C-alpha positions as a printed NumPy array, in Angstrom:
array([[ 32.55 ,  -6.305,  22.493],
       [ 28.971,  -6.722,  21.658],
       [ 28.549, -10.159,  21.568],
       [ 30.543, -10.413,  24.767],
       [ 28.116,  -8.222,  26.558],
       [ 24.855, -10.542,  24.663],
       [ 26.591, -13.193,  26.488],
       [ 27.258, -11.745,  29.828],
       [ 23.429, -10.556,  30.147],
       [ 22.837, -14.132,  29.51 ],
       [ 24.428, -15.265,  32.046],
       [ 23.203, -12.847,  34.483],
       [ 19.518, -13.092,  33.618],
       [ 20.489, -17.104,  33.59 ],
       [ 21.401, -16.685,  37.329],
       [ 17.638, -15.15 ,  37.944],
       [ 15.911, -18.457,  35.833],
       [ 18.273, -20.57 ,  38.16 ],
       [ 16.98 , -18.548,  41.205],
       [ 13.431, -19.13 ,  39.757],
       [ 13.73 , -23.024,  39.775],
       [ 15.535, -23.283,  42.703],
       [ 12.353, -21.208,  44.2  ],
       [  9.964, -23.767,  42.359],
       [ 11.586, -26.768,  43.59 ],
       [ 12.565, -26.007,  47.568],
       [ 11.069, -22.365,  48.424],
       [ 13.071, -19.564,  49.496],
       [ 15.914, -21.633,  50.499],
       [ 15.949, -23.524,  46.851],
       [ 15.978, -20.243,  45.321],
       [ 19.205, -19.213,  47.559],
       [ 21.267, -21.983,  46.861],
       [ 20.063, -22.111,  42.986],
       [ 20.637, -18.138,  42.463],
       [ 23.803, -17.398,  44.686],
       [ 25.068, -20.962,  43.592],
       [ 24.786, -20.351,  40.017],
       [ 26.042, -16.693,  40.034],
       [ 29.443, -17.971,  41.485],
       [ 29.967, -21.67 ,  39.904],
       [ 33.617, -21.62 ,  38.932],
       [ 32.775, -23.035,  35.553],
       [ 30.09 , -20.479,  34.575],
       [ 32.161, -17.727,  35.463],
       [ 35.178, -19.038,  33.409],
       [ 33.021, -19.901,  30.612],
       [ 31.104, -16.535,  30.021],
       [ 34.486, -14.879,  29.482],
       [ 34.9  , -16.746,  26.452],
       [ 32.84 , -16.814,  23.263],
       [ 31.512, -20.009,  22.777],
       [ 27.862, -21.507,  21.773],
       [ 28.156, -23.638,  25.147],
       [ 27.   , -20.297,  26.93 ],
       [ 24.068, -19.983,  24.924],
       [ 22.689, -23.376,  25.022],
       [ 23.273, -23.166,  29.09 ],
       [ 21.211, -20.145,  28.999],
       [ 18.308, -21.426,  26.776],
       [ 18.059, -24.828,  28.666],
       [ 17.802, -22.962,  31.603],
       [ 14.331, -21.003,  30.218],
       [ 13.615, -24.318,  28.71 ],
       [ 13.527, -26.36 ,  31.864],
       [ 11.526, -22.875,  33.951],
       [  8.654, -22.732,  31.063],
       [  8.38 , -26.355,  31.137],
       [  4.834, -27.631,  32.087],
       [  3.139, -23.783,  31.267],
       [  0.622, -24.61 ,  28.555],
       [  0.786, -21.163,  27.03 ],
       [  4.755, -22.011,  26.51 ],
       [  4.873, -25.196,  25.236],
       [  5.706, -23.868,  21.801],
       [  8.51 , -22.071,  22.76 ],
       [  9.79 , -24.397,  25.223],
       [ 10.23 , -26.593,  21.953],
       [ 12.179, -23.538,  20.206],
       [ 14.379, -23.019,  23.227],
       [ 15.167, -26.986,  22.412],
       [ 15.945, -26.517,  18.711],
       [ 17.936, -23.25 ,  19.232],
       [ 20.312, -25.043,  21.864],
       [ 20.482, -28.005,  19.068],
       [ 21.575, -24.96 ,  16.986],
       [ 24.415, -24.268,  19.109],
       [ 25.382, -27.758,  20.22 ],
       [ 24.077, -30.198,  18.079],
       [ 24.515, -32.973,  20.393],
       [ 21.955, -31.817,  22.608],
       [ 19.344, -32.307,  20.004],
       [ 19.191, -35.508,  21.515],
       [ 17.457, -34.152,  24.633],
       [ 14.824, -32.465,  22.499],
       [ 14.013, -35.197,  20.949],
       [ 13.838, -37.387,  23.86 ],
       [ 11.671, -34.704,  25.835],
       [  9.505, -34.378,  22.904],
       [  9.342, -38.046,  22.325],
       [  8.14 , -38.858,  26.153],
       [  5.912, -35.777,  26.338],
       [  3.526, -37.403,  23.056],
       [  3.522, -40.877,  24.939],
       [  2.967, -39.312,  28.754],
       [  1.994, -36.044,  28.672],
       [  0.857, -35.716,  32.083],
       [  3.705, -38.   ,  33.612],
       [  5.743, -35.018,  32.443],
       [  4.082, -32.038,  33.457],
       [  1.815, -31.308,  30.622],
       [ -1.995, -31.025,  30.701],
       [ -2.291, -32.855,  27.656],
       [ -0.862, -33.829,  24.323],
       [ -1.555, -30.748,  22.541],
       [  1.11 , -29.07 ,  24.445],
       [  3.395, -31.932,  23.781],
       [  2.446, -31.667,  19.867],
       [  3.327, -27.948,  20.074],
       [  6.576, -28.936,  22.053],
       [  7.636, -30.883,  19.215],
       [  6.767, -28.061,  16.035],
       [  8.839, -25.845,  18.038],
       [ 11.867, -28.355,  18.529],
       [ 11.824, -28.95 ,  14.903],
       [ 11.11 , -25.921,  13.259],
       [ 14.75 , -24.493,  13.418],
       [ 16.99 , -27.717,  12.524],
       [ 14.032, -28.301,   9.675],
       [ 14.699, -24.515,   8.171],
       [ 18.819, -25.121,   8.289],
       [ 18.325, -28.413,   6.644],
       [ 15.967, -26.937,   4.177],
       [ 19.194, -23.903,   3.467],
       [ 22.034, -26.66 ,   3.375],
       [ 19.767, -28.488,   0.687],
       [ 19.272, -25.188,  -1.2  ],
       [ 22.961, -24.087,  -1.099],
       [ 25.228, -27.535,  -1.152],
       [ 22.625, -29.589,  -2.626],
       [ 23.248, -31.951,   0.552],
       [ 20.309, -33.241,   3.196],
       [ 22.593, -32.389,   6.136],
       [ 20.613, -31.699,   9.307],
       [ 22.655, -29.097,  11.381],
       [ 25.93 , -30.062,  11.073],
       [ 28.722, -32.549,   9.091],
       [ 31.136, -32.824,  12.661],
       [ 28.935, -35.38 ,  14.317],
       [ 30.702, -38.538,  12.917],
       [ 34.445, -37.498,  13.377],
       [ 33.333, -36.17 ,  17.23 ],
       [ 31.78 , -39.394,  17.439],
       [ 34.939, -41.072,  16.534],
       [ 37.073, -39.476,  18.977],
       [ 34.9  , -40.356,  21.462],
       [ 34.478, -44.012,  20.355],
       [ 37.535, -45.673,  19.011],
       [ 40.048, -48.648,  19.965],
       [ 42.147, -45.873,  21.299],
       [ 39.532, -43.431,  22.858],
       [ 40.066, -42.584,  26.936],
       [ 37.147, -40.62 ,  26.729],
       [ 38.592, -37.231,  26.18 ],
       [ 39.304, -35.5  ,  23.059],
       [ 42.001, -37.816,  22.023],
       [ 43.473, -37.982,  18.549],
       [ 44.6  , -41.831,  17.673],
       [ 48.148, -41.06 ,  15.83 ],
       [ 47.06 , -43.582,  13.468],
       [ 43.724, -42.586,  11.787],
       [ 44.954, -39.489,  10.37 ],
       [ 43.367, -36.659,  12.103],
       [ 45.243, -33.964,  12.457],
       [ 44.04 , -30.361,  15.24 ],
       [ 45.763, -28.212,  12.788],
       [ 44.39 , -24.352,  12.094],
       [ 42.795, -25.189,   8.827],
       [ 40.029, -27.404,  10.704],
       [ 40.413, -31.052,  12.226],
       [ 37.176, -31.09 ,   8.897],
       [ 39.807, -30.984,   6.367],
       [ 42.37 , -33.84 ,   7.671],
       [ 39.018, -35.903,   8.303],
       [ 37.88 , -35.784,   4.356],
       [ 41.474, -36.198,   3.55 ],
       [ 41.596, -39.676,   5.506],
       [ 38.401, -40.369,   4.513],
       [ 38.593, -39.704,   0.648],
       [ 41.975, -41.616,   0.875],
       [ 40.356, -44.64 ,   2.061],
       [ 37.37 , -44.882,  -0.363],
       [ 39.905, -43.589,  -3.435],
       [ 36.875, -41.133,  -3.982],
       [ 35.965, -37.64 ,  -3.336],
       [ 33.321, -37.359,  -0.75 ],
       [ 30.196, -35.131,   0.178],
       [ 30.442, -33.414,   3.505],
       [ 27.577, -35.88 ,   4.13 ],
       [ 29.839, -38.558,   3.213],
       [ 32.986, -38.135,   4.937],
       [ 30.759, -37.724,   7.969],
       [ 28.655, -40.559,   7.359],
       [ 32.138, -42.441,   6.856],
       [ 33.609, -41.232,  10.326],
       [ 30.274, -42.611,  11.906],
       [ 30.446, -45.602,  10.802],
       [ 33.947, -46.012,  12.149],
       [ 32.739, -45.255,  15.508],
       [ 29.859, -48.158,  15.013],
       [ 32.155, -50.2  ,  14.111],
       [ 34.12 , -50.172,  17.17 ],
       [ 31.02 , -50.554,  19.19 ],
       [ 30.015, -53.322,  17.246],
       [ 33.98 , -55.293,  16.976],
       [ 35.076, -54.738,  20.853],
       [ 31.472, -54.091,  22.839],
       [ 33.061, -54.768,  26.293],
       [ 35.935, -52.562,  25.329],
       [ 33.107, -49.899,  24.219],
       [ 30.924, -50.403,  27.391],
       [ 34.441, -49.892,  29.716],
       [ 34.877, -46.303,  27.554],
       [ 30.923, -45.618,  28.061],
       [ 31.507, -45.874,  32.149],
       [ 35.165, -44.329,  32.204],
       [ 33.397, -41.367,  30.096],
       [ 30.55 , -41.15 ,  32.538],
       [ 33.075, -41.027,  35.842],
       [ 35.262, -38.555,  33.736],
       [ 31.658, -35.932,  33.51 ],
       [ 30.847, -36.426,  37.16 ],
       [ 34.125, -35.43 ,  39.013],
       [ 35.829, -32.174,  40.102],
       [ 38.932, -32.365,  37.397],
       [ 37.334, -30.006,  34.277],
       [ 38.541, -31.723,  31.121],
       [ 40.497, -29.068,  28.714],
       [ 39.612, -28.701,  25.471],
       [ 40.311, -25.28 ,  23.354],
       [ 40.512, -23.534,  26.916],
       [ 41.957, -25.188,  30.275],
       [ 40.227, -24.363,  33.191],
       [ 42.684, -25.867,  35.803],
       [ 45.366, -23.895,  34.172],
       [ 43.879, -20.908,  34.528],
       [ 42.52 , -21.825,  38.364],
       [ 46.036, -22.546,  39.353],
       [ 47.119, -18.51 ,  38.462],
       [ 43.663, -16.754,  38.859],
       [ 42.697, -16.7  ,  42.913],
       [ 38.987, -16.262,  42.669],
       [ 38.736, -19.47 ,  40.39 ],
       [ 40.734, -21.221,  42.883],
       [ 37.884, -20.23 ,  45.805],
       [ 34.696, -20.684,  43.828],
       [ 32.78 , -24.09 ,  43.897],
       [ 33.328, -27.053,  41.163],
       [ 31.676, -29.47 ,  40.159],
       [ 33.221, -31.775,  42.839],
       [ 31.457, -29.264,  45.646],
       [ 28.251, -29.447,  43.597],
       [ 27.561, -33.037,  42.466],
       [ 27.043, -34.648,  46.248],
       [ 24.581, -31.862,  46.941],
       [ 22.874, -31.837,  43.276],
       [ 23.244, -35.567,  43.436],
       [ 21.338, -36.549,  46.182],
       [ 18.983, -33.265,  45.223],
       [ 18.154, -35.529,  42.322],
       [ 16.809, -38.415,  44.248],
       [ 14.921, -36.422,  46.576],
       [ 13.209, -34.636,  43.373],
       [ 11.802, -37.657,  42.752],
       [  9.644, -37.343,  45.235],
       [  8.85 , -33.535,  44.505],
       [  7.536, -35.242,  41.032],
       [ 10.706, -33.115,  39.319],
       [ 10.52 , -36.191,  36.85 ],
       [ 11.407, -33.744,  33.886],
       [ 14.911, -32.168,  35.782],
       [ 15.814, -35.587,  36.044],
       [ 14.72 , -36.768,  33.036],
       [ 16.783, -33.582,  31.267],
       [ 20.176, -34.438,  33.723],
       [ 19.798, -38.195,  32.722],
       [ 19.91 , -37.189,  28.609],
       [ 22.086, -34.254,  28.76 ],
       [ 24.887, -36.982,  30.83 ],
       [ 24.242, -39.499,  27.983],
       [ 24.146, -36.44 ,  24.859],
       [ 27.921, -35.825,  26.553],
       [ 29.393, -39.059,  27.37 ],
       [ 27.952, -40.509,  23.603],
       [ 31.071, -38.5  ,  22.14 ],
       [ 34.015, -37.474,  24.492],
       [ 34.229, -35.128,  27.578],
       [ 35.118, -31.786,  27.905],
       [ 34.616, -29.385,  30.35 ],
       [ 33.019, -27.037,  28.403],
       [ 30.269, -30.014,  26.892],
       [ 29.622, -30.795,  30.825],
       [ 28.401, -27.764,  31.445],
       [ 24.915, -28.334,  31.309],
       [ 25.111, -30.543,  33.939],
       [ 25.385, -27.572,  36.28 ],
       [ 22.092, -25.898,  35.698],
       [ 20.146, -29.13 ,  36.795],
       [ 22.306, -29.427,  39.643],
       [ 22.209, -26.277,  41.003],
       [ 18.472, -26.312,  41.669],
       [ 18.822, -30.064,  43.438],
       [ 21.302, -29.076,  45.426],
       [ 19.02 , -26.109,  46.664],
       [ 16.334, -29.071,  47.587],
       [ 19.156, -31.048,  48.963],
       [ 20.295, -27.711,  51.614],
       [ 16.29 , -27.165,  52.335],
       [ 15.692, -30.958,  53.791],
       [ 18.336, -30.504,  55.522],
       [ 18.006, -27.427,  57.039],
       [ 14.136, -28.408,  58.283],
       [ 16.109, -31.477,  59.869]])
């Protein structure tokens, strides 16, 4: 019950932050559209309700992207970054990018000057350098954050991918309540005739993914754009928890906006920001599309989407309001 309420404050203090970059991007109106919009997305509601990391790294991307560009932040900006990589280690990829771009064009991206950008990145790294340093200390293996990259990576990029969390019947995978982990060493160790590191067997799943890319790269590019269409539509992809199952027997989920009502607002929200000089909102919605789409889709590993989108679409509803 306690970790359920954590989570719903987080939402609801995520709905203010949403309010406050709505505000920062299109006035009062922005701040409407952002805050009400937020509060009542169909896909934040359902997800809060359940107990799952996405929530958290929604929540600290959405302080991340409000503290961007405040000097006296930058450090914790950069922690924000490295917690959500904590909680969904694909999205370390945005950190890094951020981080990357901010030391080569600091003031392109908001910040006064590279010192920021420097502090940016200590922050980003300190977390994922402290959990590497334990799973040295206790397993004896250099493993970053995680060992469930390469067999996620896999799913997502294989000769019989479609983009979703697909399990080939042939490569031995199995979604059974021990852990999909366990049937992936067992494949894995049964094709090198060896027993395997954790490092290993992931290092062996991600190199099955590579090699994919690398034997059938038109096949691979056609998954990279059906993956892409399959994170910007209405349909919310089920993973552990279906959200259109749930929407066809819960009313209210059935009324509140999707992604399909968002996206042609947030959309063209993000073109306008251009203009606004919101380079780093579209700069995070470009990376966090490409951080989702690198694996497979879910609607759950979407979600992020949402809190850049929210704010556009507030930009979108202000232009066209002053006509």
């Amino acid at each position: 019950a306690g970790a359920r309420i954590i989570q719903f404050t987080l939402g609801m203090v995520g709905v203010f932050l949403l309010w406050r970059l709505g505000r920062r991007l299109a006035g009062r109106t922005g701040a409407i559209v952002a805050g009400l919009g937020g509060a009542v997305y169909g896909p934040f509601v359902f997800f809060e309700g359940e107990l799952l990391s996405i929530a958290l790294a929604v929540f600290l991307l959405e302080l991340a992207l409000l503290l961007w560009g405040t000097s006296r932040w930058a450090f914790v900006v950069g922690l924000c970054l490295g917690l959500t990589s904590m909680a969904q280690p694909n999205l370390l990829l945005l950190g890094v990018v951020v981080a990357g771009l901010s030391l080569l064009l600091p003031r392109r991206l908001g910040w006064p000057g590279r010192r920021q950008a420097v502090l940016l990145s200590v922050g980003l790294i300190l977390l994922p350098t402290l959990t590497l340093a334990r799973n040295l200390a206790v397993s004896g293996e250099a493993v970053l954050i995680s060992t469930n990259g390469g067999i996620n990576f896999f799913i997502g990029n294989n000769p019989e991918a479609d983009g979703t969390f697909h399990l080939p019947p042939e490569s031995g995978l199995q979604n059974r309540p021990e852990g999909l982990f366990l049937s992936a060493r067992e494949r894995a160790e049964q094709a090198t005739g060896r027993n395997l590191s954790h490092r290993e067997v992931d290092q062996w799943w991600w190199l099955r993914g590579v090699d994919f890319w690398l034997a059938q790269p038109g096949r691979a590019v056609s998954l990279g754009a059906r993956k892409v269409l399959l994170a910007v539509n209405d349909y919310e992809l089920p993973n552990h928890y279906d959200y259109e199952y749930f929407r066809e027997r819960v009313w209210l989920l059935r009324v509140l906006p999707t992604m399909g009502w968002l996206l042609p607002l947030g959309g063209l929200g993000l073109v306008l920001a251009w203009g606004r000089r919101w380079r780093i909102g579209i700069l995070f919605f470009l990376v966090l599309l490409v951080a989702t789409t690198l694996f497979f889709v879910t609607a759950r590993y979407r979600l992020p989407l949402a809190l850049v989108l929210w704010p556009a679409a507030g930009l979108t509803v202000d232009r066209l309001l002053a006509g």
